[in-house]
Coordinates of C-alpha atoms in Angstrom, one line a residue:
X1455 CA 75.5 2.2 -19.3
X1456 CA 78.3 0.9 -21.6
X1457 CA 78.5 -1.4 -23.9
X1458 CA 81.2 -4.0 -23.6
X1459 CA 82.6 -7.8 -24.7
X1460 CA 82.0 -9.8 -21.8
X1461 CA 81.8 -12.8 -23.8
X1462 CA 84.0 -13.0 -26.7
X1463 CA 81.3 -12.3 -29.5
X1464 CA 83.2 -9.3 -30.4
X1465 CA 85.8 -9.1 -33.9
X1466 CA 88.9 -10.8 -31.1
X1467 CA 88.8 -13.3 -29.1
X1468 CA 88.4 -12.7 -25.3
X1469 CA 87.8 -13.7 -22.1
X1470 CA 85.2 -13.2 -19.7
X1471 CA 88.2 -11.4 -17.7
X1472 CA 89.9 -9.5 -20.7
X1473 CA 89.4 -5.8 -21.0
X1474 CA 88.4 -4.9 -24.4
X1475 CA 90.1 -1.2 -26.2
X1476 CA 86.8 0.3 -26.6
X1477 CA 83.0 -0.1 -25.2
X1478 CA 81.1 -1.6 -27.6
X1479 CA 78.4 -3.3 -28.6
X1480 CA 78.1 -7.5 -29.6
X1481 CA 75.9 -7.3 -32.9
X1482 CA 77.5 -10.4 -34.6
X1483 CA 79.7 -11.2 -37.6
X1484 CA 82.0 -9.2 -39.9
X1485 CA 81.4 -8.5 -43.6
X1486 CA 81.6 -11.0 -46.2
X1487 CA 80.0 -13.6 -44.3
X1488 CA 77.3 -15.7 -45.2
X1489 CA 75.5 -15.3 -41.7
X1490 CA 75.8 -11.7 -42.3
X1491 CA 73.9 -9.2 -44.0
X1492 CA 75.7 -7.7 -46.5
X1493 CA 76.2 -4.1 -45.1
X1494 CA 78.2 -6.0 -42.2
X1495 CA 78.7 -6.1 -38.8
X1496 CA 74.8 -7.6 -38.2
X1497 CA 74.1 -11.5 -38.6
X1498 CA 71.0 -12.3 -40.0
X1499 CA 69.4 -14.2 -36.5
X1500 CA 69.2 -10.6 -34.9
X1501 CA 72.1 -8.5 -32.2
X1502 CA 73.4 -9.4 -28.9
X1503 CA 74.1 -7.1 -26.4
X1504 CA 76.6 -7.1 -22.9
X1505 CA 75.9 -4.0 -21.2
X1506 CA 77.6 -2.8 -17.8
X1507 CA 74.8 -0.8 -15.5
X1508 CA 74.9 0.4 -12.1
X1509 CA 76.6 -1.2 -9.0
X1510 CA 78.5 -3.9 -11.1
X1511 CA 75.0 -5.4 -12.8
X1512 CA 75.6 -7.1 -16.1
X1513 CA 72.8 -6.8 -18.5
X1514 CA 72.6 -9.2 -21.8
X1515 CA 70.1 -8.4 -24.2
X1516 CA 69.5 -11.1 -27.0
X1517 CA 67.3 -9.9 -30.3
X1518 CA 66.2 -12.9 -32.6
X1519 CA 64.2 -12.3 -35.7
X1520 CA 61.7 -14.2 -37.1
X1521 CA 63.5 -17.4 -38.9
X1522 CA 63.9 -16.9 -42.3
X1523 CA 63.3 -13.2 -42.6
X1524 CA 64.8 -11.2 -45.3
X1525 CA 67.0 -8.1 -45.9
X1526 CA 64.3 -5.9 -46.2
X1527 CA 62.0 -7.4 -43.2
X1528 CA 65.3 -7.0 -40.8
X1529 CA 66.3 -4.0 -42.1
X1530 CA 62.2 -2.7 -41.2
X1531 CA 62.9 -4.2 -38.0
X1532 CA 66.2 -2.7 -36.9
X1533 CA 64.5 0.7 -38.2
X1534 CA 61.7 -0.1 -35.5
X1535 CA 63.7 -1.4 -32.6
X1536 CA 66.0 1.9 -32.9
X1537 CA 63.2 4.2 -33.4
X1538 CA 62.7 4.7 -29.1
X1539 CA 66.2 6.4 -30.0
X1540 CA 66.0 8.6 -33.1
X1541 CA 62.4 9.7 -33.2
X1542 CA 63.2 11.6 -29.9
X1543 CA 66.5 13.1 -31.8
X1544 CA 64.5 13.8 -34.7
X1545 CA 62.4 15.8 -32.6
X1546 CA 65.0 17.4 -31.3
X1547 CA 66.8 18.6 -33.8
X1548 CA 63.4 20.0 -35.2
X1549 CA 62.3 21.9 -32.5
X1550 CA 66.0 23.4 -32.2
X1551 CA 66.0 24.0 -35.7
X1552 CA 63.0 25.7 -35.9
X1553 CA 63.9 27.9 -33.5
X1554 CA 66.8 29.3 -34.8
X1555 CA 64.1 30.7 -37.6
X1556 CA 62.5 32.6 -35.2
X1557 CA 59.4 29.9 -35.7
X1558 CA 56.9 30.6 -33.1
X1559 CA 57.9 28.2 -30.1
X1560 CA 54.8 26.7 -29.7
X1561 CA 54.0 25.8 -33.6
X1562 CA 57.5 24.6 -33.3
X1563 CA 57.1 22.2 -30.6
X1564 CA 53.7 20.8 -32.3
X1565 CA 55.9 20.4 -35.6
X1566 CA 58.8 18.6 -33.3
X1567 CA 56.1 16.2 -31.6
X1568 CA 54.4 15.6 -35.2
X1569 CA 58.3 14.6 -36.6
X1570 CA 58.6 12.3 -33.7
X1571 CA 55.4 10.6 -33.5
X1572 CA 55.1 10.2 -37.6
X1573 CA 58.7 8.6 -37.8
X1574 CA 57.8 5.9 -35.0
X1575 CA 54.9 5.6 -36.5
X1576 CA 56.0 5.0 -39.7
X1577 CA 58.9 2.5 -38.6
X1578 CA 55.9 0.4 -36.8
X1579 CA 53.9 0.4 -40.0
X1580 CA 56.6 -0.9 -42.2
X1581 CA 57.9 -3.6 -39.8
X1582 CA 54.2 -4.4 -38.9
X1583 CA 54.3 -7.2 -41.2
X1584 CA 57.2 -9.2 -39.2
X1585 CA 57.4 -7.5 -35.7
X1586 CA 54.8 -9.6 -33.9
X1587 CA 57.8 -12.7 -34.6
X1588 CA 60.5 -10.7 -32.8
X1589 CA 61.8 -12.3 -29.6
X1590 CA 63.9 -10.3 -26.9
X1591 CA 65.0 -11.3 -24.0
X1592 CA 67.2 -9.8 -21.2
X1593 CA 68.8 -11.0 -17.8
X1594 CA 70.2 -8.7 -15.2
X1595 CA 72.8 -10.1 -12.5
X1596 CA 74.9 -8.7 -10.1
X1597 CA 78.0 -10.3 -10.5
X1598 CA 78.8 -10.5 -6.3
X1599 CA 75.3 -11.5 -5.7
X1600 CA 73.8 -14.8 -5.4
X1601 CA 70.6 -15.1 -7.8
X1602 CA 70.2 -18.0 -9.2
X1603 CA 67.3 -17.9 -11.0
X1604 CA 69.2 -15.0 -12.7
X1605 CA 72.4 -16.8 -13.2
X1606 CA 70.4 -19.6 -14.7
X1607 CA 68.5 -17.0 -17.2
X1608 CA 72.1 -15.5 -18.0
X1609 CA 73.6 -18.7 -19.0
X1610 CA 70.3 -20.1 -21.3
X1611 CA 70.9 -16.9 -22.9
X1612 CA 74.8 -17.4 -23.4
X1613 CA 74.4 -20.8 -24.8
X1614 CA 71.9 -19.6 -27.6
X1615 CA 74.3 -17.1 -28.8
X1616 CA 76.9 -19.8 -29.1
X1617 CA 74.3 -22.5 -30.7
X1618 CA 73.4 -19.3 -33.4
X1619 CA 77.2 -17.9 -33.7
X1620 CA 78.4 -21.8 -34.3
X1621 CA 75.2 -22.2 -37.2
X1622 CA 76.9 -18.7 -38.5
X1623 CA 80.5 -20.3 -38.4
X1624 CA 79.3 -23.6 -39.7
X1625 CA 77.2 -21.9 -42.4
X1626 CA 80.8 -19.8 -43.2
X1627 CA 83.0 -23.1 -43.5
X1628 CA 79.9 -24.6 -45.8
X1629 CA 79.9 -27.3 -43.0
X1630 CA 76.2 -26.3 -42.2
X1631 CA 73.9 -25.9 -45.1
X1632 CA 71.8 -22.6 -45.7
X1633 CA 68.5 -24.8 -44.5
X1634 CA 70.7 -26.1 -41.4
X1635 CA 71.7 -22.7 -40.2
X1636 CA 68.0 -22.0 -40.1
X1637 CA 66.9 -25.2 -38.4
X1638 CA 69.1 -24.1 -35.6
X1639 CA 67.7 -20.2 -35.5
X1640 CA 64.1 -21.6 -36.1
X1641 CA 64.8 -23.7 -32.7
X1642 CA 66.8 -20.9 -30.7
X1643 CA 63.5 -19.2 -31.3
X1644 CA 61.2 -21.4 -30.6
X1645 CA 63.2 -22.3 -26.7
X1646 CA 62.9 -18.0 -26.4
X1647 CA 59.4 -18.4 -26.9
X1648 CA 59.1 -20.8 -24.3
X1649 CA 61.4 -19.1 -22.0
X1650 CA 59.1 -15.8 -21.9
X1651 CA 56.1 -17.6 -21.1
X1652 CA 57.9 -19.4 -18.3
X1653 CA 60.0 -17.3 -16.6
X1654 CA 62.4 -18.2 -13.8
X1655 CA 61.6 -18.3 -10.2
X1656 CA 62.5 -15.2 -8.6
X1657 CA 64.3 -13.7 -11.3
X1658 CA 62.3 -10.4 -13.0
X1659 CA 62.7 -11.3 -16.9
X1660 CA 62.4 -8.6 -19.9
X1661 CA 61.4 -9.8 -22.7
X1662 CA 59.1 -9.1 -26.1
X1663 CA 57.2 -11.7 -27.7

């Protein structure tokens, strides 16, 4: 799958037809602003994600923290959503190393599975305080195909990152006050909670409450 700007969210402006120079993925704002953290190139409502599958399918993914978290409790969190992706590498690279010195192959494996398992384990543990207030929630749509229940989920999902990127532009221009910009993530959250307990009509919807 790759990830591209269908949507404009990226560091130009685009359209939904514009090809962007690169595959990438939509995380949010650019350093030095207010709605970002202040590593950059994460706001602090969560990521949003335009992926490109199989047969033309457009996948969005939309991640929003709980509101009011801070830099340590989304910095846990991002740690924990990417761990499905480096605890496997970590075990990887372990068992491979291990085997370059001659470690017995099975001792090595055990040590690989023990890496894997303690570092996702680990990441749970120190996000377990705020994980349970994540919200995720994904549509699918085949562009030539008529879904509607899918189209509908698509475009809730593109109008919440709008609402929260206009709070993050509004927060920038000091036209939205710290407490405002939350008001507006607090309720983006909220609609995702009620969105995942009642999902569309004929449209299979991912999600994580």
């Amino acid at each position: 799958m790759s990830l591209v700007d269908l949507d404009g969210f990226g560091q130009h402006s685009a359209g939904e037809g514009d090809q962007p120079s690169r595959p990438r993925s939509v995380k949010g704002g650019g350093t030095g602003r207010p709605g970002a953290d202040a590593t950059g190139c994460r706001t602090v409502w969560g990521s949003y994600q335009v992926g490109l599958m199989r047969y033309g399918m457009v996948r969005r993914r939309l991640v929003v923290f709980p509101p009011g978290a801070d830099r340590d409790e989304r910095r846990a969190i991002r740690v924990w959503l990417s761990s499905a992706l480096w605890a496997p590498l970590a075990s990887i690279v372990v068992f491979i190393g291990l085997g370059t010195c001659h470690v017995d192959a099975y001792l090595g494996l055990c040590a690989a599975i023990a890496v894997g398992v303690g570092g996702w384990m680990w990441a749970r543990h120190r996000a377990a305080a705020v994980r349970s207030g994540v919200r995720m929630i994904e549509s699918m749509v085949v562009p030539s195909a008529t879904d509607a229940g899918g189209r509908a989920r698509e475009q809730q999902i593109r109008r919440w990152v709008t609402e929260l990127r206009a709070a993050d532009s509004g927060l920038a221009d000091g036209s939205l006050s710290p407490a405002q910009h939350e008001c507006v993530w607090n309720r983006v959250h909220a609609e995702i909670d009620v969105a995942l307990a009642t999902p569309i009509v004929g449209q299979v919807v991912r999600g994580r409450r």
